[in-house]
mmCIF file of N, CA and C in Angstrom:
data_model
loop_
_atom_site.group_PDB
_atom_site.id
_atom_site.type_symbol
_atom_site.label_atom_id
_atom_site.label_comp_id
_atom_site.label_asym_id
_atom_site.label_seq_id
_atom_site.Cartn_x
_atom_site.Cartn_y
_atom_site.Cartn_z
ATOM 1 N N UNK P 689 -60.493 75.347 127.261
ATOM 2 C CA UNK P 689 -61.216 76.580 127.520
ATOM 3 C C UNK P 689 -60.783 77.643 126.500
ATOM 4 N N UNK P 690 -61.827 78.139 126.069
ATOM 5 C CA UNK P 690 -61.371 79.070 124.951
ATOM 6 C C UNK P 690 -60.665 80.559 126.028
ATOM 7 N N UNK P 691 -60.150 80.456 127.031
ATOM 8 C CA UNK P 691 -59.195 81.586 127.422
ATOM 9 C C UNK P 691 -57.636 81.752 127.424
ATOM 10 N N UNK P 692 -57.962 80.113 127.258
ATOM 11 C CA UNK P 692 -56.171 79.337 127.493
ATOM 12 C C UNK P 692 -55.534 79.169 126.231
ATOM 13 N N UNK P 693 -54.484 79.934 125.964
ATOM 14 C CA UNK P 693 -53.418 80.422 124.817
ATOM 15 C C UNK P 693 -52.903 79.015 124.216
ATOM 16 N N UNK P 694 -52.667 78.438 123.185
ATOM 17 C CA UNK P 694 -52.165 77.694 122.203
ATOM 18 C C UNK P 694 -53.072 76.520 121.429
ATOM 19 N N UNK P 695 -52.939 75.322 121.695
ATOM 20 C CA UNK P 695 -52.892 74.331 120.937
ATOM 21 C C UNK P 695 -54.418 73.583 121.683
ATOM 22 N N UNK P 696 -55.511 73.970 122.228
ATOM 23 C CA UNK P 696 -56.842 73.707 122.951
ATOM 24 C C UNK P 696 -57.845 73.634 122.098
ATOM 25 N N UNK P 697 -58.709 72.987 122.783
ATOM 26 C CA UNK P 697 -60.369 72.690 121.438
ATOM 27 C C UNK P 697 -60.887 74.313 121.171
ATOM 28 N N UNK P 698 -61.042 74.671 122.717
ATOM 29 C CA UNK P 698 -62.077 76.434 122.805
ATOM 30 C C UNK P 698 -60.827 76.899 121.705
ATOM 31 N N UNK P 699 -60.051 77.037 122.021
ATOM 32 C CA UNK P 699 -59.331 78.256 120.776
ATOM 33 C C UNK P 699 -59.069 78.181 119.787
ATOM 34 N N UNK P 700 -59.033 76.439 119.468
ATOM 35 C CA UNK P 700 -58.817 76.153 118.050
ATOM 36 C C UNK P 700 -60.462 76.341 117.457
ATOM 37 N N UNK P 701 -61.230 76.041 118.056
ATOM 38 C CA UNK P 701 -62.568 75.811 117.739
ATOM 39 C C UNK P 701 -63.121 77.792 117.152
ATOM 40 N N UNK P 702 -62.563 78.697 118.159
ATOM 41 C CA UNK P 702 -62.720 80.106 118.088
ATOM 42 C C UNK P 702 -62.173 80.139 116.780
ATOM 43 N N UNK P 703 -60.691 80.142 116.711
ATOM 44 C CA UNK P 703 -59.739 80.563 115.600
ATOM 45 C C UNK P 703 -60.501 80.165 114.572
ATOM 46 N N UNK P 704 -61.348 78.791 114.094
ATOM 47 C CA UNK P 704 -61.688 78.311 113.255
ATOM 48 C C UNK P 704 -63.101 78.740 112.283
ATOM 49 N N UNK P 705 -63.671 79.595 113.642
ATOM 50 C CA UNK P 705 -64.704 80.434 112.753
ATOM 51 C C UNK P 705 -64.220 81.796 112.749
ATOM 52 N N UNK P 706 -63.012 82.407 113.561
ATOM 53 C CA UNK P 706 -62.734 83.453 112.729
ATOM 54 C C UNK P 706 -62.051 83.610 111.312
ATOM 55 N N UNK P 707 -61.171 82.007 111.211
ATOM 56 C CA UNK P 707 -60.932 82.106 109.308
ATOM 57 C C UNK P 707 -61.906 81.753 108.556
ATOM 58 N N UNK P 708 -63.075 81.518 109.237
ATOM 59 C CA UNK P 708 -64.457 81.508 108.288
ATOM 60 C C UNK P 708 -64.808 82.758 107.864
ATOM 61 N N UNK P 709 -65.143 83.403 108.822
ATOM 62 C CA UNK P 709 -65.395 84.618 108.677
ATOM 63 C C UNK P 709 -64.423 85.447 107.884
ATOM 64 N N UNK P 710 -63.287 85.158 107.863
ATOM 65 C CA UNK P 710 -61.793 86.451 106.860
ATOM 66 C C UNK P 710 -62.652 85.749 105.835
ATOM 67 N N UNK P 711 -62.305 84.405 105.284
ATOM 68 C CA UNK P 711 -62.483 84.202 104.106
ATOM 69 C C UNK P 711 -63.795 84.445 103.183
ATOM 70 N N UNK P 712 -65.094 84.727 104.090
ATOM 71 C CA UNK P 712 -66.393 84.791 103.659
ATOM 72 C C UNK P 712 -66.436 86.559 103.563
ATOM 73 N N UNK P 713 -65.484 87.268 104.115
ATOM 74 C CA UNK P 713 -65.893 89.219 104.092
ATOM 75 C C UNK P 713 -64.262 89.350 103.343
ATOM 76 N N UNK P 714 -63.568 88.673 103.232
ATOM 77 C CA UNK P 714 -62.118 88.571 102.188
ATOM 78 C C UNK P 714 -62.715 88.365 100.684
ATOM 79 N N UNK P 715 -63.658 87.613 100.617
ATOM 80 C CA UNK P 715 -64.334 87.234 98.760
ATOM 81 C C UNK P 715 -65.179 88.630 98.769
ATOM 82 N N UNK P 716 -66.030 88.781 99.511
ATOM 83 C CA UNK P 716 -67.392 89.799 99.183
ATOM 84 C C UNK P 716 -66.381 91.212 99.178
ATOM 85 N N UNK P 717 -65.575 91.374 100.146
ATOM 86 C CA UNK P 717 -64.988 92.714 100.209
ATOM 87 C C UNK P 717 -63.941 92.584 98.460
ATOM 88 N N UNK P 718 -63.267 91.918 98.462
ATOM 89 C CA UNK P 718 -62.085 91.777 97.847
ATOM 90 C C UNK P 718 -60.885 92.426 98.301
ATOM 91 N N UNK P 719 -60.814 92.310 100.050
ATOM 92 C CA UNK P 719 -59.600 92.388 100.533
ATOM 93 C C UNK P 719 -58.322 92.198 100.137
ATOM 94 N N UNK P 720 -58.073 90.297 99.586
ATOM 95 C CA UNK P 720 -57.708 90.033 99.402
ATOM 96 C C UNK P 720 -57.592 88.914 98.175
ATOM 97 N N UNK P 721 -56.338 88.751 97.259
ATOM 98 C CA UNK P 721 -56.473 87.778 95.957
ATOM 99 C C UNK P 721 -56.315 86.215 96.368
ATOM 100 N N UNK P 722 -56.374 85.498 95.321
ATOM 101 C CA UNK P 722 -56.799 84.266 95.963
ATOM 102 C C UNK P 722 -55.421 84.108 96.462
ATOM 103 N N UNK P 723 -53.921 84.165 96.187
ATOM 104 C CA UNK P 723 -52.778 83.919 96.682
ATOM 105 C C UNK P 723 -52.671 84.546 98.385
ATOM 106 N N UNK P 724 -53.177 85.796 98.778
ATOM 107 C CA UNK P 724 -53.188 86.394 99.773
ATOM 108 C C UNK P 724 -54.376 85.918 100.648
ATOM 109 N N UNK P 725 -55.450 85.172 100.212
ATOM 110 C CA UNK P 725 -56.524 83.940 100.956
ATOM 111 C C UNK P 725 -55.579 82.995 101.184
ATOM 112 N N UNK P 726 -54.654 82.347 100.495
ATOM 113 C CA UNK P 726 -53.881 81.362 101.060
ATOM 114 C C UNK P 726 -53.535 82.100 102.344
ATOM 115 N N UNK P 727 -52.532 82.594 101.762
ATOM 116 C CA UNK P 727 -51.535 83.325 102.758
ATOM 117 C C UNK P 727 -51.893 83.326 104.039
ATOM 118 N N UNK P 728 -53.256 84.634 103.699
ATOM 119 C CA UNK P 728 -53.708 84.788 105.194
ATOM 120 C C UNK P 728 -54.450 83.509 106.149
ATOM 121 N N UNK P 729 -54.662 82.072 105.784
ATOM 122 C CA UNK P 729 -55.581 81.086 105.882
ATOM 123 C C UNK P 729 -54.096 80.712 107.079
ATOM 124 N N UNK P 730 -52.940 80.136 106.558
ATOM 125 C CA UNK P 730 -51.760 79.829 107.223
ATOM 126 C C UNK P 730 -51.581 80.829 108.197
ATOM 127 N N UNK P 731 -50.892 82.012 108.062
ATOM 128 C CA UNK P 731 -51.013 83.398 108.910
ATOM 129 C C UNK P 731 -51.915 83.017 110.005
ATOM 130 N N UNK P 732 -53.172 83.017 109.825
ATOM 131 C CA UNK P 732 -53.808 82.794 110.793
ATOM 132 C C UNK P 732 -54.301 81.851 111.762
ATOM 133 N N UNK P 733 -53.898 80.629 110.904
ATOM 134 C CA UNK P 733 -54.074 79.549 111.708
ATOM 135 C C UNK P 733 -52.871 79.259 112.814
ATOM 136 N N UNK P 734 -51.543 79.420 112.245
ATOM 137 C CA UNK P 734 -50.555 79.870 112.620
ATOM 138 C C UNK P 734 -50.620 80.890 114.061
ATOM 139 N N UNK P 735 -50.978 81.849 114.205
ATOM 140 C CA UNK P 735 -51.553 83.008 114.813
ATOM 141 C C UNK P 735 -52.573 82.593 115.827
ATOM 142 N N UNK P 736 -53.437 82.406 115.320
ATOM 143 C CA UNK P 736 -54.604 81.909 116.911
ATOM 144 C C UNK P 736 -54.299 80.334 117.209
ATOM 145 N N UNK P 737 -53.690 79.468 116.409
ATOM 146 C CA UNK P 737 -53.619 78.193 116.970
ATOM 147 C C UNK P 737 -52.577 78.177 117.815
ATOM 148 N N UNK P 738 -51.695 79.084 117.597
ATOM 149 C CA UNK P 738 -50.639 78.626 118.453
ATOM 150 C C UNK P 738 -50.304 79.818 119.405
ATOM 151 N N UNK P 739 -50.828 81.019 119.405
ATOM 152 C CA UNK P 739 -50.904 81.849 120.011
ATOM 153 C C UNK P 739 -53.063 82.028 120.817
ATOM 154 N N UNK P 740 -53.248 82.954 120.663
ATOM 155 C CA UNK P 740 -54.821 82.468 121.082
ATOM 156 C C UNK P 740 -55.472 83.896 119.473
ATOM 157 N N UNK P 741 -56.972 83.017 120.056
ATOM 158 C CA UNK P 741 -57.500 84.346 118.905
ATOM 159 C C UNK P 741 -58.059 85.540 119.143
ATOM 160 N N UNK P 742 -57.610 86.132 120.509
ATOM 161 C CA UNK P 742 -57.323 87.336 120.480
ATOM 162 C C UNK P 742 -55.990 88.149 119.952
ATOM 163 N N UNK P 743 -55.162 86.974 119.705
ATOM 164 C CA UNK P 743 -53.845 87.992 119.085
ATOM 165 C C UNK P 743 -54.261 87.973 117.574
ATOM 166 N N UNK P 744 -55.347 87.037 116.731
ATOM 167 C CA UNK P 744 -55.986 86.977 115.604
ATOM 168 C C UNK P 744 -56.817 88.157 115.467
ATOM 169 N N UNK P 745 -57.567 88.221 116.402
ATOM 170 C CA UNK P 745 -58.693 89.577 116.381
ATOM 171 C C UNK P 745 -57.542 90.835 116.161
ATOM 172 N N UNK P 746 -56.572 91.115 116.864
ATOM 173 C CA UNK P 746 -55.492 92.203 116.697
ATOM 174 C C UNK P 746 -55.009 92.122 115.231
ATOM 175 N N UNK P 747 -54.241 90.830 114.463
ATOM 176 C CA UNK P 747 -54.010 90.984 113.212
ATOM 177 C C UNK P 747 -55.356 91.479 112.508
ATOM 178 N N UNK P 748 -56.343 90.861 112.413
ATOM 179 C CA UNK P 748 -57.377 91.251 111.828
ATOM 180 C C UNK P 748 -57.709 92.301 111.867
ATOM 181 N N UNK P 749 -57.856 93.221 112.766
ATOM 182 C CA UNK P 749 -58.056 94.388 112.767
ATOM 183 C C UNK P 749 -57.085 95.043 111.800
ATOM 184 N N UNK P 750 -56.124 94.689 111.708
ATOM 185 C CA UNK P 750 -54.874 95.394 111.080
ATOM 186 C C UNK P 750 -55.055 95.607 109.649
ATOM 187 N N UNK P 751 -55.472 94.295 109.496
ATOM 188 C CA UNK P 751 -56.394 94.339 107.789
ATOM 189 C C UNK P 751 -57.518 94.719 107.307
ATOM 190 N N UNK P 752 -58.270 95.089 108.253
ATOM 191 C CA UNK P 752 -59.760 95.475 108.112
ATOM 192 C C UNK P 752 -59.304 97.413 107.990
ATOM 193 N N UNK P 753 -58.833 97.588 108.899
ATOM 194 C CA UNK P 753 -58.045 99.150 108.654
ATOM 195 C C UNK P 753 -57.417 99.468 107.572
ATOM 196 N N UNK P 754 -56.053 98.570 107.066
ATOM 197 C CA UNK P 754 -55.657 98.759 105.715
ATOM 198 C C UNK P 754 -56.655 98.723 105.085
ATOM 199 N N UNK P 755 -57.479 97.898 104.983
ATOM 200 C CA UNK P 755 -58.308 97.740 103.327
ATOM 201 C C UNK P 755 -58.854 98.956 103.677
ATOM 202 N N UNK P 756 -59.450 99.240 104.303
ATOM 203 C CA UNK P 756 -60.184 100.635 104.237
ATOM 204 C C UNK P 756 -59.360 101.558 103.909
ATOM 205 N N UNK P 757 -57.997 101.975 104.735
ATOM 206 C CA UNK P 757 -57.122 102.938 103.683
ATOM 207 C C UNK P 757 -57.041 102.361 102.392
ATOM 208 N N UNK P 758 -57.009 101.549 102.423
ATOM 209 C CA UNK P 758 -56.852 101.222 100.517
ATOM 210 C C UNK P 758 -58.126 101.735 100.022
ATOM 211 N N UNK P 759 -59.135 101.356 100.788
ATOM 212 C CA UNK P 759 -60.347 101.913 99.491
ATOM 213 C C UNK P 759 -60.338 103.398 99.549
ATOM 214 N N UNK P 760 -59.422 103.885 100.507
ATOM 215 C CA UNK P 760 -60.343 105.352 100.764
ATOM 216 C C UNK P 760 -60.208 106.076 99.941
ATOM 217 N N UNK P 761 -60.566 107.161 98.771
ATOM 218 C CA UNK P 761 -60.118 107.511 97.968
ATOM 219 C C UNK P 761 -59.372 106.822 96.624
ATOM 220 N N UNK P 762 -59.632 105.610 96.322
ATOM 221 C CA UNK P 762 -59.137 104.563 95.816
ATOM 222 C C UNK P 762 -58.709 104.840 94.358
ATOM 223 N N UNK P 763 -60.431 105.514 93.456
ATOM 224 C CA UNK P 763 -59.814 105.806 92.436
ATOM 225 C C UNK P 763 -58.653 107.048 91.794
ATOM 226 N N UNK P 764 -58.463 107.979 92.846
ATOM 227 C CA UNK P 764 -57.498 109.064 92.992
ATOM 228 C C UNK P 764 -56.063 108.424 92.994
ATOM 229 N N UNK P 765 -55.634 107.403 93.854
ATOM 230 C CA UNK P 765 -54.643 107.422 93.996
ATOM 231 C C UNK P 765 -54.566 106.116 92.777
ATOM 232 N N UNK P 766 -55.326 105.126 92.330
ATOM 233 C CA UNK P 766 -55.542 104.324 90.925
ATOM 234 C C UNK P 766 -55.507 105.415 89.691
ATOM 235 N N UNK P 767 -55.454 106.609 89.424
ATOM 236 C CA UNK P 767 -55.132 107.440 88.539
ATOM 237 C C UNK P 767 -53.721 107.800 88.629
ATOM 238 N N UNK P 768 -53.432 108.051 89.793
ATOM 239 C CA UNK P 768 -51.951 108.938 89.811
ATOM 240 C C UNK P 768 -51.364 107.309 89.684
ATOM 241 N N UNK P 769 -51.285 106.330 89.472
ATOM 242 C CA UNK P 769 -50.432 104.676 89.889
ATOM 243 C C UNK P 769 -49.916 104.599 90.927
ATOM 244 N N UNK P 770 -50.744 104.865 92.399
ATOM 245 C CA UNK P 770 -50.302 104.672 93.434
ATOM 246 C C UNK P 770 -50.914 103.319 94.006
ATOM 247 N N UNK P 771 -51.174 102.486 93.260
ATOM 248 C CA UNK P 771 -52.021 100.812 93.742
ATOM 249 C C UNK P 771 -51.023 99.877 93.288
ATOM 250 N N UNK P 772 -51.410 98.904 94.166
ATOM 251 C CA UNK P 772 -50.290 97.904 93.901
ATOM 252 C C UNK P 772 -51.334 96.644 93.125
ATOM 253 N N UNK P 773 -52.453 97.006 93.351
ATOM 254 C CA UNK P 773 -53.613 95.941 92.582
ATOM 255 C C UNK P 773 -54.833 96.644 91.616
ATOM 256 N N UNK P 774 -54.988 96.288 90.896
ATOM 257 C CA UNK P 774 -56.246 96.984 90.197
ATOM 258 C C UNK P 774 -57.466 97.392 91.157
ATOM 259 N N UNK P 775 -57.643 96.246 91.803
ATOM 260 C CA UNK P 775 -58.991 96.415 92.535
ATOM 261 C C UNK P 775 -58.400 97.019 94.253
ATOM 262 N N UNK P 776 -57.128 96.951 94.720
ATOM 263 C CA UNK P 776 -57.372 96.857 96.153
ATOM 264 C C UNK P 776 -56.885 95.866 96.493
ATOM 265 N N UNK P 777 -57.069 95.021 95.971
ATOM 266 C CA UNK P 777 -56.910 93.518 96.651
ATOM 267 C C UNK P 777 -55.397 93.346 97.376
ATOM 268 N N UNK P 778 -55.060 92.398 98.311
ATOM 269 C CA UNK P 778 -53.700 92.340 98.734
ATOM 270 C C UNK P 778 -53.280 90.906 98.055
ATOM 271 N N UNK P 779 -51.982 90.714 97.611
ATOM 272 C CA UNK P 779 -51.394 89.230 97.342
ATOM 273 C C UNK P 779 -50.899 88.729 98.669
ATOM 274 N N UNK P 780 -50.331 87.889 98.438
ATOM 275 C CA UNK P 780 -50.111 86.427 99.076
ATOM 276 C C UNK P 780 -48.402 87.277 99.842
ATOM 277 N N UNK P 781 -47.601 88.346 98.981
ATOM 278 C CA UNK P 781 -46.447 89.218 99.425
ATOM 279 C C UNK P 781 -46.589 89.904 100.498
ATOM 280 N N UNK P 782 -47.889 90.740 100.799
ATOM 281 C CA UNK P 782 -48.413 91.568 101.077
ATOM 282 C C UNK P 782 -48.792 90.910 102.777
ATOM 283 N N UNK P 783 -49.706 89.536 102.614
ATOM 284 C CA UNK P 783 -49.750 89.322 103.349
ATOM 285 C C UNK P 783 -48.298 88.677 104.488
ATOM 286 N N UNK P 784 -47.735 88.531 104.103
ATOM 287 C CA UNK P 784 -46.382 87.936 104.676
ATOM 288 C C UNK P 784 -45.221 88.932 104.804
ATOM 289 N N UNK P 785 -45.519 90.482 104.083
ATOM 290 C CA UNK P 785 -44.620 91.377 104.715
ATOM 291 C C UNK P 785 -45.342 92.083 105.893
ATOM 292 N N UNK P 786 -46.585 91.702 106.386
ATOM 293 C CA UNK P 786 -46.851 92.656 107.325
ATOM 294 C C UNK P 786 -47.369 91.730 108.321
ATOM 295 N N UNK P 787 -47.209 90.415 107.997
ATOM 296 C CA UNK P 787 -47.781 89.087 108.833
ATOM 297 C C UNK P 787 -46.544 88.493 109.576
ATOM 298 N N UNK P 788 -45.307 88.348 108.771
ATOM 299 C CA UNK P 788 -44.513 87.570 108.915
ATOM 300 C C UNK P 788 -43.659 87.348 109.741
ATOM 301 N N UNK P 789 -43.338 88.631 110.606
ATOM 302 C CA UNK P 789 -42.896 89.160 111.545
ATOM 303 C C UNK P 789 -43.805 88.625 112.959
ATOM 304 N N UNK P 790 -45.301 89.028 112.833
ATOM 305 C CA UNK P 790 -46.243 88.533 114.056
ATOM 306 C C UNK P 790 -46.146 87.009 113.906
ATOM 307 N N UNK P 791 -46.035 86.484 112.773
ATOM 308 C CA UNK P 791 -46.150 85.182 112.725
ATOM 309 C C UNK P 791 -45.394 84.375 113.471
ATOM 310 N N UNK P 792 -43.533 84.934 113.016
ATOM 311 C CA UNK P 792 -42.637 84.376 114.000
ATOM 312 C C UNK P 792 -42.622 84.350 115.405
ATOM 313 N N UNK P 793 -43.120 86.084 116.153
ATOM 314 C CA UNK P 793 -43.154 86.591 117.254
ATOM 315 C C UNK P 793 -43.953 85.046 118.235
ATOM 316 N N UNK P 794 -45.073 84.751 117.392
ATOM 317 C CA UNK P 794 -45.841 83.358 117.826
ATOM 318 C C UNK P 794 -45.485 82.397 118.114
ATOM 319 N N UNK P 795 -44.413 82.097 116.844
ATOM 320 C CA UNK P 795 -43.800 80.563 117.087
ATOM 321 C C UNK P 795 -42.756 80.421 118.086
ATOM 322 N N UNK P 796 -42.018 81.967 118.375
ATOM 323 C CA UNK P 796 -40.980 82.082 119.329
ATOM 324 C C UNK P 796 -42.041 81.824 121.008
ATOM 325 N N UNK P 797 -43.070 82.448 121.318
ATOM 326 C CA UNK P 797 -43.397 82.503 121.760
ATOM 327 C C UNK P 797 -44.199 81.131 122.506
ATOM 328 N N UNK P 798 -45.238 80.824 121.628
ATOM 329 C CA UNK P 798 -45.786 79.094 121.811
ATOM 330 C C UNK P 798 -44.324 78.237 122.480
ATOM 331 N N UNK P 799 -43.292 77.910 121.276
ATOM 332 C CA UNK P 799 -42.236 77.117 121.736
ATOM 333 C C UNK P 799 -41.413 77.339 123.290
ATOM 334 N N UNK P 800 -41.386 78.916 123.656
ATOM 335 C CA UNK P 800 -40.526 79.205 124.837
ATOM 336 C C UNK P 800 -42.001 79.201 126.038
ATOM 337 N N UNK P 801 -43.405 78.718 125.994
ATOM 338 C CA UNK P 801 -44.261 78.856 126.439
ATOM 339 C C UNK P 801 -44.482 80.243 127.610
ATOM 340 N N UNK P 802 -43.971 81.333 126.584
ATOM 341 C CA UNK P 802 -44.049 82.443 126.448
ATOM 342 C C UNK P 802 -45.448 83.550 126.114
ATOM 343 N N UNK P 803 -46.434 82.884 126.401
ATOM 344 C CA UNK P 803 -47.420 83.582 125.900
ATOM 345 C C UNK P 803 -47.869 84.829 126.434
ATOM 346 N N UNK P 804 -47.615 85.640 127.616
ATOM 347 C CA UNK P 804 -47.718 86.610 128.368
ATOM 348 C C UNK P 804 -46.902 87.592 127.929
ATOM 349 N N UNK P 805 -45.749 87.490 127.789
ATOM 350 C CA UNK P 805 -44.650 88.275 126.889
ATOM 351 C C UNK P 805 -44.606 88.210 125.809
ATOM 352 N N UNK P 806 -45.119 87.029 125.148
ATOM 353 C CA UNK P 806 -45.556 87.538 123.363
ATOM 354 C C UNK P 806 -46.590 88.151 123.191
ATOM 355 N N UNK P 807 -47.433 88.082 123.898
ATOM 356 C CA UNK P 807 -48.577 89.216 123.568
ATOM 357 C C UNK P 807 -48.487 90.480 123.368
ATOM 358 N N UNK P 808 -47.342 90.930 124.174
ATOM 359 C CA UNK P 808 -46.675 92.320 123.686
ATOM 360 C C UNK P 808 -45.861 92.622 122.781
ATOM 361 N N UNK P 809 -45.023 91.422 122.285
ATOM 362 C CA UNK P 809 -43.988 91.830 121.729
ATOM 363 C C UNK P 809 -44.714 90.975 120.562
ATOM 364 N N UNK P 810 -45.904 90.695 119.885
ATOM 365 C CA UNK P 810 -46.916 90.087 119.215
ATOM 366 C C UNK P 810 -47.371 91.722 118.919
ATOM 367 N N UNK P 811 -48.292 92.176 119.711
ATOM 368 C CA UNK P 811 -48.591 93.655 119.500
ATOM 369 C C UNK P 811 -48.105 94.479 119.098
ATOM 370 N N UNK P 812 -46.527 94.824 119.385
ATOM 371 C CA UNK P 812 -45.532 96.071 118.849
ATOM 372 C C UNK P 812 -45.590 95.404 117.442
ATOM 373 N N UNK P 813 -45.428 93.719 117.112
ATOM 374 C CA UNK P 813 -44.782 93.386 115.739
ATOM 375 C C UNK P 813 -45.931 93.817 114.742
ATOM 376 N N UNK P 814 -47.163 93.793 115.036
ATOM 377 C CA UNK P 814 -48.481 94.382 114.575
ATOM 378 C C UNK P 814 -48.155 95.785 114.409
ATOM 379 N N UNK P 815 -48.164 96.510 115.331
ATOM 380 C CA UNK P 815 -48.296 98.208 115.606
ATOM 381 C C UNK P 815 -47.110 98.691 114.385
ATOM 382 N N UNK P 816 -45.982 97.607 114.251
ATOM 383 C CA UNK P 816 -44.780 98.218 113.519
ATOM 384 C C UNK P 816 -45.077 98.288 112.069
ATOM 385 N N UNK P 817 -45.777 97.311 111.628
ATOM 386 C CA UNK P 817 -46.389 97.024 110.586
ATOM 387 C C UNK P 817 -47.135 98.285 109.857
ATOM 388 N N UNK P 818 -48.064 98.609 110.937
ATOM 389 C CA UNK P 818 -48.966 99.671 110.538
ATOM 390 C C UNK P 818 -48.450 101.016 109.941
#
């Protein structure tokens, strides 16, 4: 049932068109470079497979917000050298300093079949990020 948290068809099956979807608005946007498409491909499979993909929809959001602060004003702060990419884009670093933390929160969580209490402490590792 896609409601039931880890390793199931419904959630793997969910999770699986939401990394369709990063990777198909990740190329057109240029969210992210092809090292940070890896990145985030693991991250996330990682993330809704073993957690569910509502704690995916939460990372995601997280990136859909950054990129937008990144574009906002983009070429202003690309004049003064406040970009870490020409275009915006995030690397493969980028994704794993602000992933890497939720990532673990998951695996601690899945393994201690903890999923009720990682959802929060999944959330703060998100919120801290931000």
């Amino acid at each position: 049932m896609i409601w039931d948290p880890g390793l199931n068809q419904g959630n793997l099956v969910v999770v699986g068109g939401l990394i369709a979807v990063l990777l198909l608005l990740s190329t057109r946007a240029k969210v992210l470079d092809q090292s940070g498409m890896v990145a985030a491909v693991v991250l996330a499979a990682l993330v809704g497979g073993l957690g569910h993909w509502t704690w995916l929809l939460l990372l995601l959001s997280f990136l859909a917000s950054s990129h937008l602060a990144t574009k906002h004003r983009f070429e202003e702060k690309a004049a003064k050298g406040m970009c870490e990419s020409s275009d915006g884009s995030r690397r493969w670093t980028n994704v794993v300093a602000n992933g890497g933390m939720p990532g673990l929160v998951v695996l601690v969580a899945f393994f201690l079949d903890a999923h009720g209490t990682g959802l929060w402490v999944f959330a703060a590792a998100v919120a801290v990020a931000t």
